[in-house]
Coordinates of N, CA and C and ligand atoms in Angstrom, one line a residue:
M180 N -10.9 10.1 2.9 CA -10.3 11.4 3.1 C -8.9 11.5 2.7
Y181 N -8.1 10.4 2.9 CA -6.7 10.4 2.5 C -6.5 9.5 1.3
Q182 N -5.6 10.0 0.4 CA -5.3 9.2 -0.8 C -4.7 7.9 -0.5
T183 N -3.9 7.8 0.5 CA -3.3 6.5 0.9 C -3.5 6.3 2.4
T184 N -3.9 5.1 2.8 CA -4.1 4.8 4.2 C -3.5 3.4 4.5
P185 N -3.3 3.1 5.8 CA -2.7 1.8 6.1 C -3.5 0.6 5.4
D186 N -4.9 0.9 5.2 CA -5.7 -0.2 4.6 C -5.6 -0.2 3.1
T187 N -5.3 0.9 2.5 CA -5.3 0.9 1.0 C -3.9 0.9 0.4
I188 N -2.9 1.0 1.2 CA -1.5 1.0 0.6 C -1.3 -0.4 -0.1
S189 N -0.8 -0.4 -1.3 CA -0.7 -1.7 -2.0 C 0.5 -2.5 -1.6
D190 N 0.4 -3.8 -1.8 CA 1.5 -4.7 -1.6 C 2.7 -4.3 -2.4
E191 N 2.4 -3.8 -3.6 CA 3.4 -3.4 -4.6 C 4.2 -2.2 -4.0
A192 N 3.5 -1.3 -3.3 CA 4.2 -0.1 -2.7 C 5.1 -0.6 -1.6
I193 N 4.6 -1.5 -0.8 CA 5.4 -2.0 0.4 C 6.6 -2.8 -0.2
S194 N 6.5 -3.6 -1.2 CA 7.6 -4.3 -1.7 C 8.6 -3.4 -2.4
Q195 N 8.1 -2.3 -3.0 CA 9.1 -1.3 -3.6 C 9.9 -0.7 -2.5
F196 N 9.2 -0.3 -1.4 CA 9.9 0.3 -0.2 C 11.0 -0.6 0.3
K197 N 10.6 -1.9 0.4 CA 11.6 -2.9 1.0 C 12.8 -3.0 0.1
Q198 N 12.5 -3.0 -1.2 CA 13.6 -3.2 -2.2 C 14.5 -1.9 -2.4
R199 N 13.8 -0.8 -2.4 CA 14.6 0.5 -2.8 C 15.0 1.3 -1.5
G200 N 14.2 1.2 -0.5 CA 14.5 1.9 0.8 C 13.8 3.2 0.9
F201 N 12.9 3.5 -0.1 CA 12.2 4.8 0.0 C 11.0 4.7 -0.9
I202 N 10.0 5.5 -0.6 CA 8.8 5.6 -1.5 C 8.1 6.9 -1.3
K203 N 7.4 7.3 -2.4 CA 6.6 8.5 -2.3 C 5.1 8.1 -2.1
I204 N 4.5 8.6 -1.1 CA 3.1 8.3 -0.8 C 2.3 9.6 -0.9
P205 N 1.5 9.7 -2.0 CA 0.7 10.9 -2.2 C -0.4 11.0 -1.1
G206 N -0.7 12.3 -0.7 CA -1.9 12.6 0.1 C -2.0 11.8 1.4
V207 N -0.9 11.8 2.1 CA -0.9 11.1 3.4 C -1.7 11.9 4.4
I208 N -1.6 13.2 4.2 CA -2.6 14.1 4.9 C -3.3 14.9 3.9
S209 N -4.4 15.6 4.3 CA -5.2 16.3 3.3 C -4.5 17.7 3.0
K210 N -4.9 18.3 1.9 CA -4.4 19.7 1.6 C -4.7 20.7 2.7
E211 N -5.9 20.5 3.3 CA -6.4 21.5 4.3 C -5.5 21.3 5.6
E212 N -5.2 20.0 5.9 CA -4.3 19.8 7.0 C -2.9 20.3 6.8
A213 N -2.5 20.1 5.5 CA -1.1 20.6 5.2 C -1.0 22.1 5.4
T214 N -2.0 22.9 5.0 CA -2.0 24.3 5.2 C -2.1 24.7 6.6
H215 N -2.9 24.0 7.4 CA -3.0 24.3 8.8 C -1.7 24.0 9.5
F216 N -1.0 22.9 9.2 CA 0.2 22.6 9.9 C 1.4 23.4 9.3
H217 N 1.3 23.9 8.1 CA 2.3 24.8 7.5 C 2.4 26.0 8.4
D218 N 1.2 26.6 8.7 CA 1.2 27.9 9.4 C 1.7 27.6 10.9
A219 N 1.3 26.5 11.4 CA 1.7 26.1 12.8 C 3.2 25.9 12.9
A220 N 3.7 25.3 11.8 CA 5.2 25.0 11.8 C 6.0 26.2 11.8
L221 N 5.5 27.2 10.9 CA 6.2 28.5 10.8 C 6.2 29.2 12.1
E222 N 5.0 29.2 12.8 CA 4.8 29.9 14.1 C 5.7 29.2 15.1
A223 N 5.7 27.9 15.2 CA 6.5 27.2 16.2 C 8.0 27.5 16.0
S224 N 8.4 27.5 14.7 CA 9.8 27.7 14.5 C 10.2 29.2 14.7
A225 N 9.3 30.1 14.5 CA 9.6 31.6 14.7 C 9.7 31.8 16.2
R226 N 8.9 31.1 17.0 CA 9.0 31.2 18.5 C 10.4 30.7 19.0
V227 N 10.9 29.6 18.4 CA 12.2 29.1 18.9 C 13.3 30.0 18.4
D228 N 13.2 30.5 17.2 CA 14.3 31.3 16.6 C 14.3 32.7 17.1
Q229 N 13.3 33.1 17.9 CA 13.2 34.5 18.3 C 14.5 35.0 18.9
G230 N 14.9 36.2 18.4 CA 16.1 36.8 18.9 C 17.4 36.2 18.3
R231 N 17.3 35.1 17.5 CA 18.5 34.6 16.9 C 18.6 35.1 15.4
D232 N 19.7 35.1 14.8 CA 19.8 35.4 13.4 C 19.0 34.4 12.7
R233 N 18.3 34.8 11.6 CA 17.6 33.8 10.9 C 18.5 32.8 10.2
P234 N 18.5 31.5 10.6 CA 19.5 30.6 10.0 C 19.0 30.2 8.6
V235 N 20.0 29.7 7.8 CA 19.6 29.2 6.4 C 18.8 27.9 6.5
F236 N 18.9 27.2 7.6 CA 18.2 25.9 7.7 C 17.8 25.8 9.2
S237 N 16.5 25.8 9.5 CA 16.2 25.6 10.9 C 15.6 24.2 11.1
Q238 N 16.1 23.6 12.2 CA 15.7 22.3 12.6 C 15.2 22.3 14.0
H239 N 14.0 21.9 14.3 CA 13.4 22.0 15.6 C 13.0 20.6 16.0
V240 N 13.7 20.0 17.0 CA 13.5 18.6 17.4 C 12.4 18.5 18.5
N241 N 11.6 17.5 18.4 CA 10.6 17.2 19.4 C 9.6 18.3 19.6
V242 N 9.1 19.0 18.6 CA 8.1 20.0 18.7 C 6.8 19.4 19.2
W243 N 6.6 18.2 19.0 CA 5.3 17.6 19.5 C 5.1 17.6 21.0
R244 N 6.3 17.7 21.7 CA 6.2 17.8 23.2 C 5.8 19.2 23.6
E245 N 6.0 20.2 22.7 CA 5.8 21.6 23.2 C 4.6 22.3 22.5
D246 N 4.2 21.8 21.3 CA 3.2 22.5 20.5 C 2.0 21.6 20.2
E247 N 0.9 22.0 20.8 CA -0.3 21.2 20.7 C -0.7 20.9 19.2
T248 N -0.6 21.9 18.4 CA -1.0 21.7 17.0 C -0.1 20.7 16.3
M249 N 1.2 20.9 16.4 CA 2.2 20.1 15.7 C 2.1 18.6 16.3
R250 N 1.7 18.5 17.6 CA 1.6 17.2 18.2 C 0.6 16.4 17.4
A251 N -0.5 17.0 16.9 CA -1.5 16.3 16.2 C -0.9 15.8 14.9
L252 N 0.0 16.4 14.3 CA 0.7 15.9 13.1 C 1.6 14.8 13.4
T253 N 2.5 15.0 14.4 CA 3.4 14.0 14.7 C 2.7 12.7 15.1
L254 N 1.6 12.8 15.8 CA 0.9 11.6 16.3 C -0.3 11.2 15.3
H255 N -0.2 11.8 14.1 CA -1.3 11.6 13.1 C -1.4 10.1 12.8
K256 N -2.6 9.6 12.9 CA -2.9 8.1 12.8 C -2.5 7.6 11.4
N257 N -2.8 8.5 10.4 CA -2.5 8.0 9.0 C -1.0 7.9 8.7
V258 N -0.3 8.9 9.2 CA 1.2 8.9 9.0 C 1.8 7.7 9.7
G259 N 1.5 7.5 11.0 CA 2.0 6.4 11.8 C 1.6 5.1 11.2
G260 N 0.3 5.0 10.8 CA -0.2 3.7 10.3 C 0.5 3.3 9.0
V261 N 0.7 4.3 8.1 CA 1.3 3.9 6.8 C 2.8 3.5 7.1
A262 N 3.5 4.3 8.0 CA 4.9 4.0 8.4 C 4.9 2.5 8.9
Q263 N 4.0 2.2 9.8 CA 4.1 0.8 10.4 C 3.8 -0.3 9.3
R264 N 2.9 0.0 8.4 CA 2.7 -0.9 7.3 C 4.0 -1.1 6.4
L265 N 4.7 0.0 6.2 CA 5.9 -0.1 5.4 C 7.0 -0.9 6.2
A266 N 7.1 -0.6 7.5 CA 8.1 -1.3 8.3 C 7.7 -2.8 8.5
G267 N 6.4 -3.0 8.6 CA 6.0 -4.4 8.8 C 6.1 -5.0 10.2
V268 N 6.5 -4.2 11.1 CA 6.6 -4.6 12.5 C 6.1 -3.5 13.4
P269 N 5.8 -3.8 14.7 CA 5.3 -2.7 15.6 C 6.4 -1.6 15.8
M270 N 6.0 -0.4 15.7 CA 6.9 0.8 15.7 C 6.5 1.8 16.8
R271 N 7.4 2.6 17.2 CA 7.1 3.7 18.1 C 7.8 5.0 17.6
L272 N 7.4 6.1 18.2 CA 8.0 7.4 17.8 C 9.4 7.5 18.3
W273 N 10.4 7.9 17.5 CA 11.7 8.2 17.9 C 11.7 9.7 18.2
H274 N 11.6 10.5 17.2 CA 11.4 12.0 17.4 C 10.9 12.6 16.2
D275 N 10.5 13.9 16.3 CA 10.1 14.6 15.1 C 11.0 15.8 14.9
H276 N 11.0 16.4 13.8 CA 11.5 17.8 13.6 C 10.9 18.5 12.5
I277 N 10.8 19.8 12.7 CA 10.3 20.7 11.6 C 11.6 21.1 10.9
L278 N 11.6 20.9 9.5 CA 12.8 21.3 8.8 C 12.4 22.4 7.8
I279 N 12.9 23.6 8.0 CA 12.5 24.7 7.2 C 13.8 25.1 6.4
K280 N 13.7 25.2 5.1 CA 14.8 25.8 4.3 C 14.3 27.2 3.9
Q281 N 15.1 28.2 4.4 CA 14.7 29.6 4.1 C 14.7 29.9 2.6
P282 N 14.0 30.9 2.2 CA 14.0 31.3 0.7 C 15.4 31.6 0.3
N283 N 15.7 31.3 -1.0 CA 17.0 31.6 -1.6 C 18.2 31.2 -0.8
N284 N 18.1 30.1 -0.2 CA 19.3 29.6 0.5 C 20.2 28.8 -0.5
Q285 N 21.4 28.7 -0.2 CA 22.3 28.1 -1.2 C 22.8 26.8 -0.7
V286 N 22.3 26.3 0.4 CA 22.9 25.1 1.1 C 22.1 23.9 0.9
A287 N 22.8 22.9 0.3 CA 22.1 21.6 0.2 C 22.3 20.8 1.5
T288 N 21.4 19.9 1.8 CA 21.6 18.9 2.8 C 22.3 17.7 2.0
E289 N 23.5 17.4 2.2 CA 24.2 16.5 1.4 C 23.9 15.0 1.7
F290 N 24.2 14.1 0.8 CA 23.9 12.7 1.0 C 24.3 12.1 2.3
H291 N 23.4 11.5 3.0 CA 23.8 10.9 4.3 C 22.7 9.8 4.6
Q292 N 23.1 8.9 5.5 CA 22.1 8.0 6.1 C 21.8 8.6 7.5
D293 N 20.6 8.3 8.0 CA 20.2 8.9 9.3 C 20.7 8.0 10.5
Q294 N 20.6 6.7 10.3 CA 20.8 5.8 11.5 C 22.2 5.9 12.2
P295 N 23.3 6.2 11.4 CA 24.6 6.3 12.1 C 24.6 7.4 13.2
Y296 N 23.7 8.3 13.1 CA 23.7 9.4 14.1 C 22.9 9.0 15.4
W297 N 22.2 7.9 15.3 CA 21.3 7.6 16.4 C 21.9 6.6 17.4
P298 N 21.5 6.8 18.7 CA 22.0 5.9 19.8 C 21.2 4.6 19.9
H299 N 21.1 3.9 18.8 CA 20.2 2.7 18.7 C 20.8 1.4 18.4
A300 N 20.3 0.3 19.0 CA 20.5 -1.0 18.5 C 19.1 -1.7 18.4
H301 N 19.1 -2.8 17.7 CA 17.8 -3.6 17.5 C 16.7 -2.7 16.9
S302 N 17.0 -2.0 15.9 CA 16.0 -1.2 15.2 C 16.2 -1.3 13.7
P303 N 16.1 -2.5 13.2 CA 16.4 -2.7 11.7 C 15.4 -2.1 10.8
N304 N 14.3 -1.6 11.3 CA 13.2 -1.1 10.4 C 12.9 0.3 10.5
A305 N 13.8 1.1 11.3 CA 13.5 2.5 11.5 C 13.3 3.2 10.2
L306 N 12.4 4.2 10.2 CA 12.1 4.9 9.0 C 11.6 6.3 9.3
S307 N 11.7 7.2 8.3 CA 11.2 8.6 8.5 C 10.1 8.9 7.5
A308 N 9.2 9.7 8.0 CA 8.1 10.3 7.1 C 8.5 11.7 6.9
W309 N 8.7 12.1 5.7 CA 9.1 13.5 5.4 C 7.8 14.1 4.7
I310 N 7.1 14.9 5.5 CA 5.8 15.4 5.0 C 5.9 16.8 4.5
A311 N 5.5 17.0 3.2 CA 5.6 18.3 2.6 C 4.4 19.1 3.1
L312 N 4.6 20.3 3.7 CA 3.5 21.1 4.2 C 3.3 22.3 3.3
C313 N 4.1 22.4 2.2 CA 3.8 23.3 1.1 C 4.2 22.5 -0.1
D314 N 3.9 23.0 -1.3 CA 4.4 22.4 -2.5 C 5.9 22.5 -2.5
V315 N 6.5 21.3 -2.8 CA 8.0 21.3 -2.8 C 8.5 20.8 -4.2
P316 N 8.5 21.7 -5.2 CA 9.1 21.3 -6.4 C 10.6 21.1 -6.2
V317 N 11.4 20.6 -7.2 CA 12.8 20.4 -7.0 C 13.5 21.7 -6.6
E318 N 13.1 22.8 -7.2 CA 13.8 24.1 -6.9 C 13.5 24.6 -5.4
R319 N 12.5 24.0 -4.8 CA 12.3 24.5 -3.4 C 13.0 23.6 -2.4
G320 N 13.7 22.6 -2.9 CA 14.5 21.8 -1.9 C 13.9 20.4 -1.6
C321 N 13.5 19.7 -2.6 CA 12.9 18.4 -2.3 C 14.0 17.4 -2.1
M322 N 13.6 16.2 -1.8 CA 14.6 15.1 -1.4 C 15.0 14.2 -2.6
S323 N 16.2 13.7 -2.6 CA 16.6 12.7 -3.6 C 17.1 11.5 -2.7
F324 N 17.0 10.3 -3.3 CA 17.4 9.0 -2.6 C 18.2 8.2 -3.5
I325 N 19.1 7.3 -2.9 CA 19.9 6.4 -3.6 C 19.3 5.0 -3.4
A326 N 18.8 4.4 -4.5 CA 18.0 3.1 -4.4 C 19.0 2.0 -3.9
G327 N 18.5 1.3 -2.9 CA 19.2 0.1 -2.4 C 20.3 0.5 -1.4
S328 N 20.5 1.8 -1.1 CA 21.6 2.2 -0.2 C 21.3 1.7 1.2
H329 N 20.0 1.4 1.6 CA 19.7 1.0 2.9 C 20.3 -0.3 3.3
R330 N 20.8 -1.0 2.3 CA 21.5 -2.3 2.7 C 22.9 -2.1 3.3
H331 N 23.4 -0.9 3.2 CA 24.7 -0.7 3.7 C 24.6 -0.3 5.2
S332 N 24.8 -1.3 6.1 CA 24.6 -1.1 7.5 C 25.8 -0.9 8.3
D333 N 27.0 -0.7 7.6 CA 28.2 -0.7 8.4 C 28.9 0.7 8.2
L334 N 28.2 1.7 7.7 CA 28.9 3.0 7.4 C 28.9 3.9 8.6
T335 N 30.0 4.6 8.8 CA 30.0 5.6 9.9 C 29.2 6.9 9.5
A336 N 28.9 7.7 10.4 CA 28.0 8.9 10.1 C 28.7 9.8 9.1
Q337 N 27.9 10.2 8.1 CA 28.4 11.1 7.1 C 28.1 12.5 7.3
N338 N 29.0 13.4 6.8 CA 29.0 14.8 7.1 C 27.9 15.4 6.1
L339 N 26.9 16.0 6.7 CA 25.7 16.6 5.9 C 26.1 17.8 5.1
L340 N 27.3 18.3 5.3 CA 27.7 19.5 4.5 C 28.8 19.1 3.5
D341 N 29.2 17.8 3.4 CA 30.2 17.4 2.5 C 29.6 16.4 1.5
G342 N 29.4 16.9 0.3 CA 28.8 16.1 -0.8 C 29.6 14.9 -1.2
R343 N 30.8 14.8 -0.8 CA 31.7 13.7 -1.2 C 31.8 12.6 -0.1
D344 N 31.4 13.0 1.1 CA 31.7 12.1 2.2 C 31.1 10.7 2.1
L345 N 29.8 10.6 1.7 CA 29.2 9.3 1.6 C 29.9 8.4 0.5
F346 N 30.3 9.1 -0.6 CA 30.9 8.3 -1.7 C 32.3 7.9 -1.4
G347 N 33.0 8.7 -0.5 CA 34.3 8.3 -0.1 C 34.2 7.1 0.8
K348 N 33.1 7.0 1.6 CA 33.0 5.9 2.5 C 32.4 4.7 1.8
C349 N 31.7 4.9 0.7 CA 31.1 3.8 0.0 C 31.1 4.1 -1.5
P350 N 32.2 3.9 -2.2 CA 32.3 4.3 -3.6 C 31.3 3.7 -4.5
D351 N 30.8 2.4 -4.2 CA 29.8 1.8 -5.0 C 28.6 2.6 -5.2
L352 N 28.2 3.4 -4.2 CA 26.9 4.1 -4.2 C 26.9 5.2 -5.2
E353 N 28.1 5.6 -5.7 CA 28.2 6.6 -6.7 C 27.5 6.2 -8.0
Y354 N 27.4 4.9 -8.2 CA 26.9 4.4 -9.5 C 25.5 3.8 -9.4
E355 N 24.9 4.0 -8.2 CA 23.5 3.5 -8.0 C 22.5 4.6 -8.5
E356 N 21.3 4.1 -8.8 CA 20.3 5.0 -9.3 C 19.9 6.1 -8.2
R357 N 19.8 7.3 -8.6 CA 19.3 8.4 -7.7 C 17.9 8.8 -8.2
V358 N 17.1 9.0 -7.2 CA 15.7 9.3 -7.5 C 15.3 10.6 -6.8
T359 N 14.8 11.6 -7.6 CA 14.5 12.9 -7.0 C 12.9 13.0 -7.0
L360 N 12.4 13.3 -5.8 CA 10.9 13.2 -5.7 C 10.3 14.6 -5.2
P361 N 9.9 15.4 -6.2 CA 9.1 16.6 -5.8 C 7.8 16.2 -5.2
L362 N 7.3 17.0 -4.3 CA 6.0 16.7 -3.6 C 5.1 17.9 -3.6
K363 N 3.8 17.6 -3.7 CA 2.8 18.6 -3.4 C 2.4 18.6 -1.9
A364 N 1.9 19.7 -1.5 CA 1.5 19.8 0.0 C 0.6 18.6 0.3
G365 N 1.0 17.9 1.4 CA 0.2 16.8 1.9 C 0.8 15.4 1.5
D366 N 1.7 15.5 0.5 CA 2.4 14.3 0.0 C 3.6 14.0 1.0
C367 N 4.1 12.8 0.9 CA 5.1 12.4 1.9 C 6.1 11.4 1.2
T368 N 7.3 11.5 1.6 CA 8.2 10.4 1.2 C 8.6 9.7 2.5
F369 N 8.7 8.3 2.5 CA 9.1 7.6 3.6 C 10.5 7.0 3.2
H370 N 11.5 7.1 4.1 CA 12.8 6.5 3.8 C 13.3 5.7 4.9
H371 N 13.9 4.6 4.6 CA 14.5 3.7 5.6 C 15.7 4.5 6.3
A372 N 15.9 4.2 7.5 CA 16.9 5.0 8.3 C 18.3 4.9 7.7
R373 N 18.6 3.8 6.9 CA 19.9 3.7 6.3 C 19.9 4.1 4.8
C374 N 18.7 4.5 4.3 CA 18.7 4.9 2.9 C 19.3 6.3 2.7
A375 N 20.3 6.4 1.9 CA 21.0 7.7 1.7 C 20.1 8.6 1.0
H376 N 20.1 9.9 1.5 CA 19.2 10.9 0.9 C 19.9 12.3 1.0
M377 N 19.4 13.2 0.2 CA 19.9 14.6 0.3 C 18.7 15.5 -0.1
A378 N 18.9 16.8 0.1 CA 17.9 17.7 -0.3 C 18.6 18.9 -0.9
V379 N 18.2 19.4 -2.1 CA 18.8 20.5 -2.8 C 18.5 21.8 -2.1
P380 N 19.2 22.9 -2.4 CA 18.9 24.2 -1.8 C 17.5 24.7 -2.2
N381 N 17.0 25.6 -1.4 CA 15.7 26.3 -1.8 C 16.0 27.5 -2.6
Q382 N 15.8 27.5 -3.9 CA 16.1 28.6 -4.7 C 14.9 29.5 -5.0
T383 N 13.8 29.2 -4.3 CA 12.5 30.0 -4.5 C 12.4 31.1 -3.4
D384 N 11.4 31.9 -3.6 CA 11.3 33.0 -2.6 C 10.3 32.7 -1.5
R385 N 9.9 31.4 -1.3 CA 9.1 31.0 -0.2 C 9.8 30.0 0.6
P386 N 9.6 29.9 1.9 CA 10.3 28.9 2.7 C 9.8 27.5 2.3
R387 N 10.7 26.6 2.4 CA 10.3 25.1 2.2 C 10.0 24.6 3.6
V388 N 8.8 24.2 3.8 CA 8.4 23.8 5.2 C 8.0 22.3 5.1
A389 N 8.8 21.5 5.8 CA 8.6 20.0 5.9 C 8.5 19.6 7.4
H390 N 7.8 18.6 7.7 CA 7.8 18.0 9.0 C 8.2 16.6 8.9
V391 N 9.1 16.2 9.7 CA 9.7 14.8 9.6 C 9.3 14.1 10.9
V392 N 8.7 12.9 10.8 CA 8.4 12.1 11.9 C 9.1 10.8 11.8
I393 N 9.9 10.5 12.8 CA 10.8 9.3 12.7 C 10.3 8.2 13.7
F394 N 10.2 7.0 13.1 CA 9.7 5.9 13.9 C 10.9 4.8 14.0
M395 N 10.9 4.2 15.1 CA 11.8 3.1 15.4 C 11.1 1.8 15.8
D396 N 11.8 0.7 15.7 CA 11.2 -0.6 16.1 C 10.9 -0.5 17.6
Q397 N 9.8 -1.1 18.1 CA 9.5 -1.1 19.5 C 10.6 -1.9 20.3
T398 N 11.4 -2.6 19.6 CA 12.5 -3.4 20.3 C 13.8 -2.6 20.4
T399 N 13.8 -1.3 20.0 CA 15.0 -0.5 20.0 C 15.6 -0.4 21.4
T400 N 17.0 -0.6 21.5 CA 17.6 -0.4 22.8 C 18.7 0.7 22.7
Y401 N 19.1 1.2 23.8 CA 20.0 2.4 23.8 C 21.4 1.9 23.7
V402 N 22.2 2.7 22.9 CA 23.6 2.5 22.8 C 24.2 3.9 23.2
E403 N 25.3 3.9 24.0 CA 25.8 5.1 24.4 C 26.4 5.9 23.3
K404 N 25.8 7.1 23.0 CA 26.2 8.0 22.0 C 25.5 9.3 22.2
N405 N 26.2 10.4 22.0 CA 25.5 11.7 22.2 C 24.4 11.9 21.2
H406 N 23.2 12.3 21.8 CA 22.1 12.6 20.9 C 21.2 13.6 21.7
V407 N 20.7 14.6 21.0 CA 19.9 15.7 21.7 C 18.7 15.1 22.4
V408 N 18.1 14.0 21.8 CA 16.9 13.5 22.4 C 17.1 12.7 23.6
T409 N 18.2 11.9 23.6 CA 18.4 11.0 24.8 C 19.4 11.5 25.8
D410 N 20.2 12.6 25.5 CA 21.2 13.1 26.4 C 20.5 13.5 27.8
P411 N 19.3 14.1 27.8 CA 18.8 14.5 29.1 C 18.2 13.3 29.9
L412 N 18.1 12.1 29.3 CA 17.5 11.0 29.9 C 18.6 10.1 30.5
D413 N 18.3 9.4 31.6 CA 19.3 8.6 32.3 C 19.3 7.2 31.8
L414 N 19.6 7.0 30.5 CA 19.4 5.6 29.9 C 20.7 4.8 30.1
Q415 N 20.6 3.5 30.4 CA 21.7 2.6 30.5 C 21.9 1.9 29.1
E416 N 23.1 1.6 28.7 CA 23.4 0.8 27.5 C 22.5 -0.5 27.6
G417 N 21.9 -0.8 26.5 CA 21.1 -2.0 26.4 C 19.6 -1.9 26.9
Q418 N 19.3 -0.7 27.5 CA 17.9 -0.5 28.0 C 17.0 -0.2 26.8
R419 N 15.8 -0.7 26.8 CA 14.8 -0.3 25.8 C 14.5 1.2 25.8
I420 N 14.4 1.8 24.7 CA 14.0 3.2 24.6 C 12.5 3.1 24.4
E421 N 11.7 3.4 25.5 CA 10.3 3.3 25.5 C 9.7 4.3 26.5
G422 N 8.4 4.2 26.7 CA 7.7 5.1 27.7 C 7.0 6.2 27.0
E423 N 6.5 7.1 27.8 CA 5.6 8.1 27.2 C 6.3 9.1 26.3
L424 N 7.6 9.2 26.4 CA 8.3 10.1 25.4 C 8.5 9.5 24.0
F425 N 8.2 8.2 24.0 CA 8.4 7.4 22.7 C 7.1 6.6 22.5
P426 N 6.0 7.3 22.2 CA 4.7 6.5 22.2 C 4.7 5.5 21.0
A427 N 4.0 4.4 21.3 CA 3.8 3.3 20.3 C 2.9 3.9 19.2
V428 N 3.0 3.4 18.0 CA 2.1 3.8 16.9 C 0.7 3.2 17.2
Ligands
LIG899 C1 16.2 18.1 4.4 O1 15.0 18.2 4.5 O2 16.8 19.1 4.0 C2 16.9 16.9 4.9 C3 16.0 15.9 5.6 C4 16.8 14.7 6.1 O3 18.0 14.7 6.1 O4 16.1 13.8 6.5
LIG900 NI1 18.4 12.8 7.0

């Protein structure tokens, strides 16, 4: 049913992911599932945005805890299974988010690494699945990645709205290969949590609808740092982030 599964993913794909920090995996969910989750994602985000001005970029974190339909995508066996094969170690859910770029928006998500934003230690293999729920050609705001950038583990968090910030912090990355990966509905890119990535604006007249599921090592421990997911929890520095809010793959 799926073009790529944990059993069929090639060693070549896994080693490319390890080397470059990202990979495109076609058909991680079916076209029918993509359409079903596309509509559910738009409905879930309209519920949350109700009464607010429509933002250029909407981000809804941990939808899986509130929306039965989206929960099935976040906990989708094929997505988690492929993520765990790429990571090569036991993983658990960190969080999910629906990322919608409204039609004709002018705002890029500038180059950044994800991990510096997270209150984590002992999670060297964390990675994100960015699942296209509609066709995402370059003009609709697909992702680009900097090959090998996941090896930079010492950078402080980069400003998502400042296209120069990452390169100011790490000038070498300006000369590394950049890869832009348009996706069809149901395709997915996986990127390592320290792989620098960006997404161009959506210049089309349809929303760009993506669902991102983020996985962390089962060994991940808490480091004191503000984060929307862990702020409501009473975690102590050094404690494992685990339990029913962070289900194992
Ligand atoms: C985006 O989809 O615009 C950005 C996603 C990300 O930063 O992971
Ligand atoms: Ni990111």
